[in-house]
Amino acid sequence: MRHLSVRFLPLIAFIAILGLLPILPTPEFWITLANYIGLYAIVALGLVLLTGVGGLTSFGQAAFVGLGAYSTAYLSTQFGLSPWIGLLAGLGVTTVAALAIGGITMRLSGHFLPLGTIAWALSLYFLFGNLEFLGKYDGLNGIPAINLLGIELDSGRKMFYLIWVILLIALAGLQNLLNSRPGRAIRALNGGGVMAEAMGVNTAWIKVLIFVLAALMASVSGWLYAHLQRSISPTPFGLNAGIEYLFMAVVGGAGYVWGAILGSALLTVLKDQLQSWLPKLLGASGNFETIVFGILMVLLLQRARDGLWPYLRKLAPAKPTVRAPESATALPARSKHADAAVVLEIDRARKKFGGLVAVNDMSFSVEAGQIVGLIGPNGAGKSTMFNLVTGVLPLTSGAIRFRAQQELQQISGLPSRRIVARGIARTFQHVRLMSSMSVLENVAIGAHLRGSHNDVSGIAASLLRLNRAEEKALLFEARKQLERVGLGHLLYEEAGSLALGQQRILEIARALCCDPTLLLLDEPAAGLRYQEKQALAVLLRKLKAEGMSILLVEHDMDFVMNLTDHLVVMEFGSKIAEGLPAAIQQDLAVLEAYLGGIDE
């Protein structure tokens, strides 16, 4: 209990200061500044989720602030409706707009995504300024104050508590979300969609959902802004404001929820001071603070790309917030396939990239409880074959069938998330982990499909912490799999701090969390020392004894020959041999193509 109170002491002190600020004889200017910091931080929080965590850059959040502000302003001034009805209307309008815009924009990648956000931000800005019923560029005046429990919030001092309570609720909800099953899926977006999809995450839909959530935060900020200012015009909702919101998130630390408040406070105070000092210093009026912000952004990207919050965190290192329980209700598990049943069937699979045939009419099968090795020289097409089986790449021709629900079913053409749902899990040739997340959380991503909520209800439950029982079961499963592979002592270490060999074992634990009946391992022994390879072999034999079917690609021939039941050899995309390891060792074509020729 004492440790808990010490841990939350800075937060308690921060809230106490906020609570006293309007009560004390604080200058009105300070209250106004604090109100704007709170408004900006609500928008920046959405950008932490969207950009810092999800890896999706947006310059257009100011337009969603405008949607929230104009919705309540129009309804309250033209129809005399309550600001609370205006809030609901703004959230509704923003949801529809964000779904429509996000459904198009979130499909973009690279530099096209930020360019897309700039385009729709400009469109909405000019829409606000050209619509007659919104007052064009003069805007709307006479917006009424918010009435809360009979209290008229008709001044900045009275609005202070409402702004900051909403901000702190949003911050707590976002922290709850990020420490949950859907939160781990969102964080996995930043590591590339291939790994997330392989763990069952619908990345396209998750991107749209977090885009909508960030837009709703901006809309709430706009609602508060309209009733604080009591009049609005299009100017605060333009592209410049959108860039400033993004700058606030980046300066504070785009990957950290408290970074949103830090960045908003720093930039708001700095902007106010620069607007006073620079004209006096330079002897002329103008928006000189924009130049300073540009220079600061360049320096920040060079020296502190993660923002300033990580430096403050180092002053008081915190223990992991996500911890595995000692016990929990076991998750439902699939029953393994009957012995001798064909689990995976590759039937004349072909993959062409233009004129290059990477996989040429490959045919082989994997039986239940069998370890099959797929070997061949570099560039033979082994990893491409893995990607075809797991849906990362589409087949050009042929078929791939997997035994699910006791019958072979065609899986070629299905996306990765639907293939893993049938019981195929994989690791990667080049390790794909979230390096800043703990070992435990990385493995828990593998249990994404084993949660009881869909994406929408899962996010809602996570925000309100209604998912505690589910989280307990998922984290316990992750702990169990880590102990199973021998990494139970590293639960709370950052995954990026592990040695390469440990990271590969970590990927196996993550794949096991998917509850597969077929495990695909892409060079699992690469980077492992001799003793680690022996421990891996013991683990794979144990999995085989439990009924797991395993297909692996590996270059260590001693490891493969002593472990596998069956071998398939590829060269230039084609199968050149297949059979028992002892027979493959004597095969002339294999010796010539792969093992370096025949001894004279």
CSV table of C-alpha atoms in Angstrom, one decimal, residues 211-587:
chain,number,residue,atom,x,y,z
A,211,PHE,CA,-9.0,7.4,-36.4
A,212,VAL,CA,-12.6,7.8,-35.3
A,213,LEU,CA,-11.6,7.8,-31.6
A,214,ALA,CA,-9.0,10.5,-32.1
A,215,ALA,CA,-11.6,12.5,-34.1
A,216,LEU,CA,-14.1,12.2,-31.3
A,217,MET,CA,-11.6,13.6,-28.8
A,218,ALA,CA,-11.0,16.5,-31.1
A,219,SER,CA,-14.7,17.0,-31.4
A,220,VAL,CA,-15.2,17.2,-27.6
A,221,SER,CA,-12.4,19.8,-27.5
A,222,GLY,CA,-14.3,21.8,-30.1
A,223,TRP,CA,-17.5,21.7,-28.1
A,224,LEU,CA,-15.7,23.0,-25.0
A,225,TYR,CA,-13.9,25.7,-27.1
A,226,ALA,CA,-17.2,27.0,-28.6
A,227,HIS,CA,-18.9,27.4,-25.2
A,228,LEU,CA,-15.7,28.9,-23.6
A,229,GLN,CA,-15.3,31.5,-26.4
A,230,ARG,CA,-19.0,32.0,-27.0
A,231,SER,CA,-18.3,32.7,-30.6
A,232,ILE,CA,-16.4,30.9,-33.4
A,233,SER,CA,-15.0,31.4,-36.9
A,234,PRO,CA,-13.1,29.1,-39.3
A,235,THR,CA,-9.7,30.4,-38.4
A,236,PRO,CA,-8.8,28.2,-35.4
A,237,PHE,CA,-9.7,25.1,-37.4
A,238,GLY,CA,-7.4,25.5,-40.3
A,239,LEU,CA,-4.2,23.6,-41.4
A,240,ASN,CA,-1.9,25.7,-39.2
A,241,ALA,CA,-3.8,24.6,-36.1
A,242,GLY,CA,-3.7,21.0,-37.2
A,243,ILE,CA,0.1,21.2,-37.6
A,244,GLU,CA,0.4,22.8,-34.1
A,245,TYR,CA,-1.7,20.0,-32.5
A,246,LEU,CA,0.7,17.4,-34.1
A,247,PHE,CA,3.7,19.4,-33.0
A,248,MET,CA,2.4,19.4,-29.4
A,249,ALA,CA,2.0,15.6,-29.4
A,250,VAL,CA,5.5,15.1,-30.9
A,251,VAL,CA,7.2,17.6,-28.5
A,252,GLY,CA,5.7,16.0,-25.4
A,253,GLY,CA,6.2,12.5,-26.6
A,254,ALA,CA,3.8,11.1,-29.2
A,255,GLY,CA,4.0,7.6,-27.7
A,256,TYR,CA,3.1,8.6,-24.2
A,257,VAL,CA,-0.3,9.8,-22.9
A,258,TRP,CA,1.2,12.3,-20.4
A,259,GLY,CA,3.3,13.6,-23.3
A,260,ALA,CA,0.1,15.2,-24.7
A,261,ILE,CA,-0.2,17.4,-21.6
A,262,LEU,CA,3.5,18.2,-21.4
A,263,GLY,CA,3.7,19.2,-25.1
A,264,SER,CA,0.5,21.2,-25.0
A,265,ALA,CA,1.7,23.1,-21.9
A,266,LEU,CA,5.1,23.8,-23.3
A,267,LEU,CA,3.9,25.0,-26.7
A,268,THR,CA,1.0,27.1,-25.4
A,269,VAL,CA,3.2,28.9,-22.9
A,270,LEU,CA,6.1,29.3,-25.3
A,271,LYS,CA,3.8,30.6,-28.1
A,272,ASP,CA,2.3,33.2,-25.7
A,273,GLN,CA,5.7,34.4,-24.6
A,274,LEU,CA,7.2,34.4,-28.1
A,275,GLN,CA,4.3,36.5,-29.4
A,276,SER,CA,5.2,39.1,-26.8
A,277,TRP,CA,8.9,39.0,-27.0
A,278,LEU,CA,9.7,38.6,-30.7
A,279,PRO,CA,8.0,41.7,-32.0
A,280,LYS,CA,9.8,43.8,-29.4
A,281,LEU,CA,13.1,42.1,-30.1
A,282,LEU,CA,12.8,42.4,-33.9
A,283,GLY,CA,11.0,45.7,-34.0
A,284,ALA,CA,8.2,44.5,-36.3
A,285,SER,CA,5.0,42.6,-35.9
A,286,GLY,CA,4.3,39.1,-37.5
A,287,ASN,CA,3.9,35.5,-36.8
A,288,PHE,CA,7.6,35.0,-35.9
A,289,GLU,CA,6.9,32.2,-33.4
A,290,THR,CA,6.1,29.9,-36.4
A,291,ILE,CA,9.8,30.3,-37.5
A,292,VAL,CA,10.9,29.4,-34.0
A,293,PHE,CA,8.6,26.4,-33.9
A,294,GLY,CA,10.0,25.2,-37.2
A,295,ILE,CA,13.6,25.3,-35.9
A,296,LEU,CA,12.5,23.6,-32.7
A,297,MET,CA,10.9,20.8,-34.7
A,298,VAL,CA,14.1,20.2,-36.6
A,299,LEU,CA,16.2,20.1,-33.4
A,300,LEU,CA,13.7,17.8,-31.7
A,301,LEU,CA,13.7,15.3,-34.6
A,302,GLN,CA,17.5,15.3,-34.5
A,303,ARG,CA,18.0,15.1,-30.8
A,304,ALA,CA,14.9,13.7,-29.1
A,305,ARG,CA,12.6,11.9,-31.6
A,306,ASP,CA,10.6,10.3,-28.8
A,307,GLY,CA,9.8,13.7,-27.3
A,308,LEU,CA,10.5,15.1,-23.8
A,309,TRP,CA,8.4,12.9,-21.6
A,310,PRO,CA,10.8,9.9,-21.7
A,311,TYR,CA,13.5,12.2,-20.1
A,312,LEU,CA,11.1,13.0,-17.3
A,313,ARG,CA,10.3,9.3,-16.8
A,314,LYS,CA,13.9,8.5,-16.2
A,315,LEU,CA,13.8,10.7,-13.1
A,316,ALA,CA,11.3,8.3,-11.5
A,317,PRO,CA,11.4,4.9,-13.3
A,318,ALA,CA,8.0,3.2,-12.9
A,319,LYS,CA,7.4,-0.5,-12.5
A,320,PRO,CA,5.5,-2.3,-15.3
A,321,THR,CA,1.8,-1.4,-15.3
A,322,VAL,CA,0.8,-4.6,-17.0
A,323,ARG,CA,1.6,-7.7,-14.9
A,324,ALA,CA,0.7,-11.3,-15.3
A,325,PRO,CA,-1.5,-12.9,-12.6
A,326,GLU,CA,-0.3,-16.0,-10.7
A,327,SER,CA,-3.5,-17.8,-11.7
A,328,ALA,CA,-6.5,-17.4,-13.9
A,329,THR,CA,-9.3,-19.2,-15.7
A,330,ALA,CA,-7.7,-21.2,-18.6
A,331,LEU,CA,-8.6,-20.1,-22.1
A,332,PRO,CA,-10.4,-22.7,-24.3
A,333,ALA,CA,-7.9,-24.6,-26.4
A,334,ARG,CA,-8.2,-26.5,-29.7
A,335,SER,CA,-8.0,-30.2,-29.7
A,336,LYS,CA,-5.1,-31.6,-31.8
A,337,HIS,CA,-5.5,-33.6,-35.0
A,338,ALA,CA,-5.7,-37.3,-35.0
A,339,ASP,CA,-2.4,-39.2,-35.8
A,340,ALA,CA,-1.6,-39.8,-39.5
A,341,ALA,CA,-4.2,-37.2,-40.6
A,342,VAL,CA,-3.0,-34.7,-43.3
A,343,VAL,CA,-3.0,-31.3,-41.6
A,344,LEU,CA,-1.6,-29.2,-44.4
A,345,GLU,CA,-1.7,-30.0,-48.1
A,346,ILE,CA,0.2,-28.0,-50.7
A,347,ASP,CA,-1.2,-28.7,-54.2
A,348,ARG,CA,0.9,-27.4,-57.2
A,349,ALA,CA,1.3,-24.0,-55.5
A,350,ARG,CA,2.8,-21.4,-57.8
A,351,LYS,CA,3.8,-17.8,-57.1
A,352,LYS,CA,5.0,-15.4,-59.9
A,353,PHE,CA,6.4,-11.9,-59.4
A,354,GLY,CA,6.1,-10.6,-63.0
A,355,GLY,CA,8.3,-12.9,-65.0
A,356,LEU,CA,10.0,-14.4,-62.0
A,357,VAL,CA,8.6,-17.8,-60.7
A,358,ALA,CA,9.5,-17.8,-57.0
A,359,VAL,CA,7.5,-20.9,-56.2
A,360,ASN,CA,7.0,-23.4,-59.0
A,361,ASP,CA,4.2,-25.9,-58.7
A,362,MET,CA,5.2,-27.1,-55.2
A,363,SER,CA,3.3,-30.1,-53.7
A,364,PHE,CA,3.9,-31.7,-50.3
A,365,SER,CA,1.9,-32.3,-47.1
A,366,VAL,CA,2.3,-32.2,-43.3
A,367,GLU,CA,0.8,-34.9,-41.2
A,368,ALA,CA,-0.5,-34.5,-37.6
A,369,GLY,CA,2.2,-34.7,-34.9
A,370,GLN,CA,4.9,-34.5,-37.5
A,371,ILE,CA,7.9,-32.1,-37.8
A,372,VAL,CA,8.6,-31.4,-41.5
A,373,GLY,CA,11.6,-29.5,-42.6
A,374,LEU,CA,11.6,-27.2,-45.7
A,375,ILE,CA,15.2,-26.7,-46.7
A,376,GLY,CA,17.2,-25.4,-49.6
A,377,PRO,CA,19.9,-22.8,-50.4
A,378,ASN,CA,19.3,-19.1,-50.0
A,379,GLY,CA,16.8,-17.8,-52.5
A,380,ALA,CA,15.2,-21.2,-53.0
A,381,GLY,CA,11.7,-19.8,-52.2
A,382,LYS,CA,11.2,-21.2,-48.7
A,383,SER,CA,10.1,-18.0,-47.0
A,384,THR,CA,7.8,-17.2,-50.0
A,385,MET,CA,6.3,-20.6,-49.5
A,386,PHE,CA,5.7,-19.7,-45.8
A,387,ASN,CA,4.1,-16.4,-46.9
A,388,LEU,CA,1.7,-18.3,-49.3
A,389,VAL,CA,0.6,-20.7,-46.5
A,390,THR,CA,-0.1,-17.8,-44.1
A,391,GLY,CA,-1.8,-15.5,-46.5
A,392,VAL,CA,0.8,-12.8,-46.6
A,393,LEU,CA,1.1,-13.4,-50.4
A,394,PRO,CA,-1.7,-14.6,-52.7
A,395,LEU,CA,-1.2,-17.7,-54.9
A,396,THR,CA,-0.8,-17.3,-58.6
A,397,SER,CA,-2.2,-20.8,-59.1
A,398,GLY,CA,-2.7,-24.1,-57.3
A,399,ALA,CA,-4.2,-24.7,-53.9
A,400,ILE,CA,-3.4,-24.8,-50.2
A,401,ARG,CA,-5.6,-26.8,-47.8
A,402,PHE,CA,-5.6,-27.0,-44.1
A,403,ARG,CA,-7.5,-29.4,-41.8
A,404,ALA,CA,-9.9,-27.3,-39.7
A,405,GLN,CA,-13.0,-28.8,-38.0
A,406,GLN,CA,-11.9,-32.3,-39.0
A,407,GLU,CA,-11.8,-31.6,-42.8
A,408,LEU,CA,-9.4,-30.2,-45.3
A,409,GLN,CA,-10.5,-26.7,-46.3
A,410,GLN,CA,-9.1,-24.3,-48.9
A,411,ILE,CA,-7.2,-21.4,-47.2
A,412,SER,CA,-5.5,-20.0,-50.3
A,413,GLY,CA,-6.9,-16.5,-50.9
A,414,LEU,CA,-7.8,-15.9,-47.2
A,415,PRO,CA,-6.1,-13.0,-45.3
A,416,SER,CA,-3.6,-13.9,-42.6
A,417,ARG,CA,-6.0,-13.0,-39.7
A,418,ARG,CA,-8.5,-15.6,-41.0
A,419,ILE,CA,-5.8,-18.3,-41.5
A,420,VAL,CA,-4.5,-17.9,-37.9
A,421,ALA,CA,-8.1,-18.1,-36.7
A,422,ARG,CA,-8.2,-21.6,-38.2
A,423,GLY,CA,-5.2,-22.7,-36.3
A,424,ILE,CA,-2.0,-21.8,-38.2
A,425,ALA,CA,0.6,-19.7,-36.3
A,426,ARG,CA,4.0,-18.6,-37.5
A,427,THR,CA,7.3,-16.9,-36.6
A,428,PHE,CA,9.3,-14.7,-39.0
A,429,GLN,CA,12.7,-15.0,-40.7
A,430,HIS,CA,13.5,-11.5,-39.5
A,431,VAL,CA,12.3,-11.1,-35.9
A,432,ARG,CA,9.2,-8.9,-35.7
A,433,LEU,CA,8.7,-7.7,-32.1
A,434,MET,CA,7.5,-4.5,-30.4
A,435,SER,CA,10.9,-3.6,-29.0
A,436,SER,CA,9.6,-1.0,-26.4
A,437,MET,CA,6.9,-3.3,-25.1
A,438,SER,CA,7.6,-5.9,-22.4
A,439,VAL,CA,8.2,-9.6,-23.2
A,440,LEU,CA,4.8,-10.4,-21.6
A,441,GLU,CA,2.9,-7.9,-23.7
A,442,ASN,CA,4.6,-9.1,-26.9
A,443,VAL,CA,3.5,-12.6,-26.3
A,444,ALA,CA,0.0,-11.6,-25.3
A,445,ILE,CA,-0.5,-10.1,-28.8
A,446,GLY,CA,-0.6,-13.7,-30.0
A,447,ALA,CA,-3.8,-14.3,-27.9
A,448,HIS,CA,-5.6,-11.5,-29.7
A,449,LEU,CA,-8.3,-13.7,-31.3
A,450,ARG,CA,-8.9,-15.6,-28.0
A,451,GLY,CA,-10.6,-12.6,-26.4
A,452,SER,CA,-14.3,-12.5,-26.0
A,453,HIS,CA,-15.0,-9.0,-27.5
A,454,ASN,CA,-14.9,-7.8,-31.1
A,455,ASP,CA,-12.9,-4.7,-32.0
A,456,VAL,CA,-15.6,-2.1,-31.2
A,457,SER,CA,-16.9,-3.6,-28.0
A,458,GLY,CA,-13.4,-4.5,-27.0
A,459,ILE,CA,-12.2,-0.9,-27.3
A,460,ALA,CA,-15.3,0.3,-25.3
A,461,ALA,CA,-14.8,-2.3,-22.6
A,462,SER,CA,-11.1,-1.4,-22.4
A,463,LEU,CA,-11.7,2.3,-22.0
A,464,LEU,CA,-13.9,1.7,-19.0
A,465,ARG,CA,-11.9,-1.2,-17.6
A,466,LEU,CA,-14.7,-3.7,-18.0
A,467,ASN,CA,-12.4,-6.3,-19.5
A,468,ARG,CA,-10.5,-7.2,-16.3
A,469,ALA,CA,-11.4,-10.9,-16.3
A,470,GLU,CA,-10.5,-11.2,-20.0
A,471,GLU,CA,-7.2,-9.4,-19.5
A,472,LYS,CA,-6.3,-11.7,-16.5
A,473,ALA,CA,-6.9,-14.8,-18.6
A,474,LEU,CA,-4.9,-13.5,-21.6
A,475,LEU,CA,-1.9,-12.4,-19.6
A,476,PHE,CA,-1.9,-15.6,-17.7
A,477,GLU,CA,-1.8,-17.5,-21.0
A,478,ALA,CA,1.1,-15.4,-22.1
A,479,ARG,CA,2.9,-16.1,-18.9
A,480,LYS,CA,2.3,-19.8,-19.2
A,481,GLN,CA,3.7,-19.9,-22.8
A,482,LEU,CA,6.8,-17.9,-21.7
A,483,GLU,CA,7.4,-20.3,-18.9
A,484,ARG,CA,6.9,-23.2,-21.4
A,485,VAL,CA,9.7,-22.0,-23.6
A,486,GLY,CA,12.0,-21.0,-20.8
A,487,LEU,CA,11.6,-17.3,-20.7
A,488,GLY,CA,9.5,-17.0,-17.6
A,489,HIS,CA,12.2,-15.1,-15.8
A,490,LEU,CA,12.1,-12.3,-18.4
A,491,LEU,CA,8.4,-11.4,-18.2
A,492,TYR,CA,8.8,-7.6,-17.7
A,493,GLU,CA,12.0,-7.0,-19.6
A,494,GLU,CA,11.8,-4.9,-22.8
A,495,ALA,CA,11.7,-7.2,-25.8
A,496,GLY,CA,14.3,-5.0,-27.6
A,497,SER,CA,16.8,-5.7,-24.8
A,498,LEU,CA,16.9,-9.4,-25.3
A,499,ALA,CA,19.5,-11.3,-27.3
A,500,LEU,CA,18.6,-12.4,-30.8
A,501,GLY,CA,18.3,-16.0,-29.8
A,502,GLN,CA,15.9,-15.1,-27.0
A,503,GLN,CA,13.9,-12.9,-29.3
A,504,ARG,CA,13.4,-15.9,-31.6
A,505,ILE,CA,12.2,-18.1,-28.7
A,506,LEU,CA,9.9,-15.2,-27.7
A,507,GLU,CA,8.3,-15.3,-31.2
A,508,ILE,CA,7.6,-19.0,-30.7
A,509,ALA,CA,5.9,-18.3,-27.4
A,510,ARG,CA,3.8,-15.6,-29.1
A,511,ALA,CA,2.9,-18.1,-31.9
A,512,LEU,CA,1.9,-20.7,-29.2
A,513,CYS,CA,-0.4,-18.1,-27.6
A,514,CYS,CA,-2.5,-18.2,-30.9
A,515,ASP,CA,-3.4,-21.8,-29.9
A,516,PRO,CA,-2.3,-23.4,-33.2
A,517,THR,CA,-2.5,-26.9,-34.4
A,518,LEU,CA,0.1,-26.2,-37.0
A,519,LEU,CA,3.2,-24.2,-36.2
A,520,LEU,CA,5.3,-22.6,-39.0
A,521,LEU,CA,8.8,-21.7,-37.8
A,522,ASP,CA,11.0,-19.6,-40.1
A,523,GLU,CA,14.7,-20.2,-39.2
A,524,PRO,CA,14.0,-20.6,-35.4
A,525,ALA,CA,17.6,-21.7,-34.6
A,526,ALA,CA,19.3,-18.7,-36.3
A,527,GLY,CA,21.3,-16.8,-33.8
A,528,LEU,CA,21.1,-19.4,-31.1
A,529,ARG,CA,24.1,-20.9,-29.3
A,530,TYR,CA,24.6,-24.6,-29.2
A,531,GLN,CA,22.9,-25.1,-25.8
A,532,GLU,CA,20.0,-22.9,-26.9
A,533,LYS,CA,19.5,-25.0,-30.0
A,534,GLN,CA,19.4,-28.1,-27.9
A,535,ALA,CA,16.8,-26.5,-25.6
A,536,LEU,CA,14.8,-25.5,-28.7
A,537,ALA,CA,15.0,-29.1,-30.1
A,538,VAL,CA,13.7,-30.4,-26.7
A,539,LEU,CA,10.8,-27.9,-26.8
A,540,LEU,CA,9.8,-28.8,-30.4
A,541,ARG,CA,9.9,-32.5,-29.6
A,542,LYS,CA,7.7,-31.8,-26.6
A,543,LEU,CA,5.2,-29.9,-28.8
A,544,LYS,CA,5.2,-32.8,-31.2
A,545,ALA,CA,4.5,-35.2,-28.4
A,546,GLU,CA,1.5,-33.1,-27.5
A,547,GLY,CA,0.1,-33.4,-31.0
A,548,MET,CA,1.4,-30.2,-32.5
A,549,SER,CA,2.3,-30.3,-36.2
A,550,ILE,CA,5.4,-28.3,-37.2
A,551,LEU,CA,6.7,-27.0,-40.5
A,552,LEU,CA,10.1,-25.3,-40.2
A,553,VAL,CA,12.6,-23.6,-42.4
A,554,GLU,CA,16.2,-23.9,-41.2
A,555,HIS,CA,19.8,-23.7,-42.5
A,556,ASP,CA,21.5,-25.6,-39.6
A,557,MET,CA,21.6,-29.1,-41.2
A,558,ASP,CA,22.7,-30.9,-38.0
A,559,PHE,CA,19.7,-29.3,-36.2
A,560,VAL,CA,17.3,-30.3,-39.0
A,561,MET,CA,18.6,-33.8,-39.5
A,562,ASN,CA,18.3,-34.7,-35.9
A,563,LEU,CA,14.9,-33.2,-35.3
A,564,THR,CA,12.6,-33.6,-38.4
A,565,ASP,CA,10.5,-36.6,-39.4
A,566,HIS,CA,10.3,-35.6,-43.0
A,567,LEU,CA,12.2,-33.2,-45.3
A,568,VAL,CA,11.2,-31.2,-48.4
A,569,VAL,CA,14.1,-29.7,-50.4
A,570,MET,CA,13.7,-26.7,-52.7
A,571,GLU,CA,15.9,-25.1,-55.3
A,572,PHE,CA,15.0,-22.1,-57.5
A,573,GLY,CA,11.4,-22.4,-56.3
A,574,SER,CA,10.9,-26.1,-57.2
A,575,LYS,CA,11.0,-29.2,-55.2
A,576,ILE,CA,14.0,-31.3,-56.0
A,577,ALA,CA,13.7,-34.0,-53.3
A,578,GLU,CA,11.4,-35.2,-50.5
A,579,GLY,CA,11.7,-38.0,-47.9
A,580,LEU,CA,13.2,-39.1,-44.6
A,581,PRO,CA,16.3,-37.2,-43.4
A,582,ALA,CA,18.6,-40.2,-43.8
A,583,ALA,CA,17.5,-40.6,-47.5
A,584,ILE,CA,17.9,-36.8,-48.2
A,585,GLN,CA,21.5,-36.9,-46.9
A,586,GLN,CA,22.3,-39.5,-49.6
A,587,ASP,CA,20.3,-37.8,-52.4
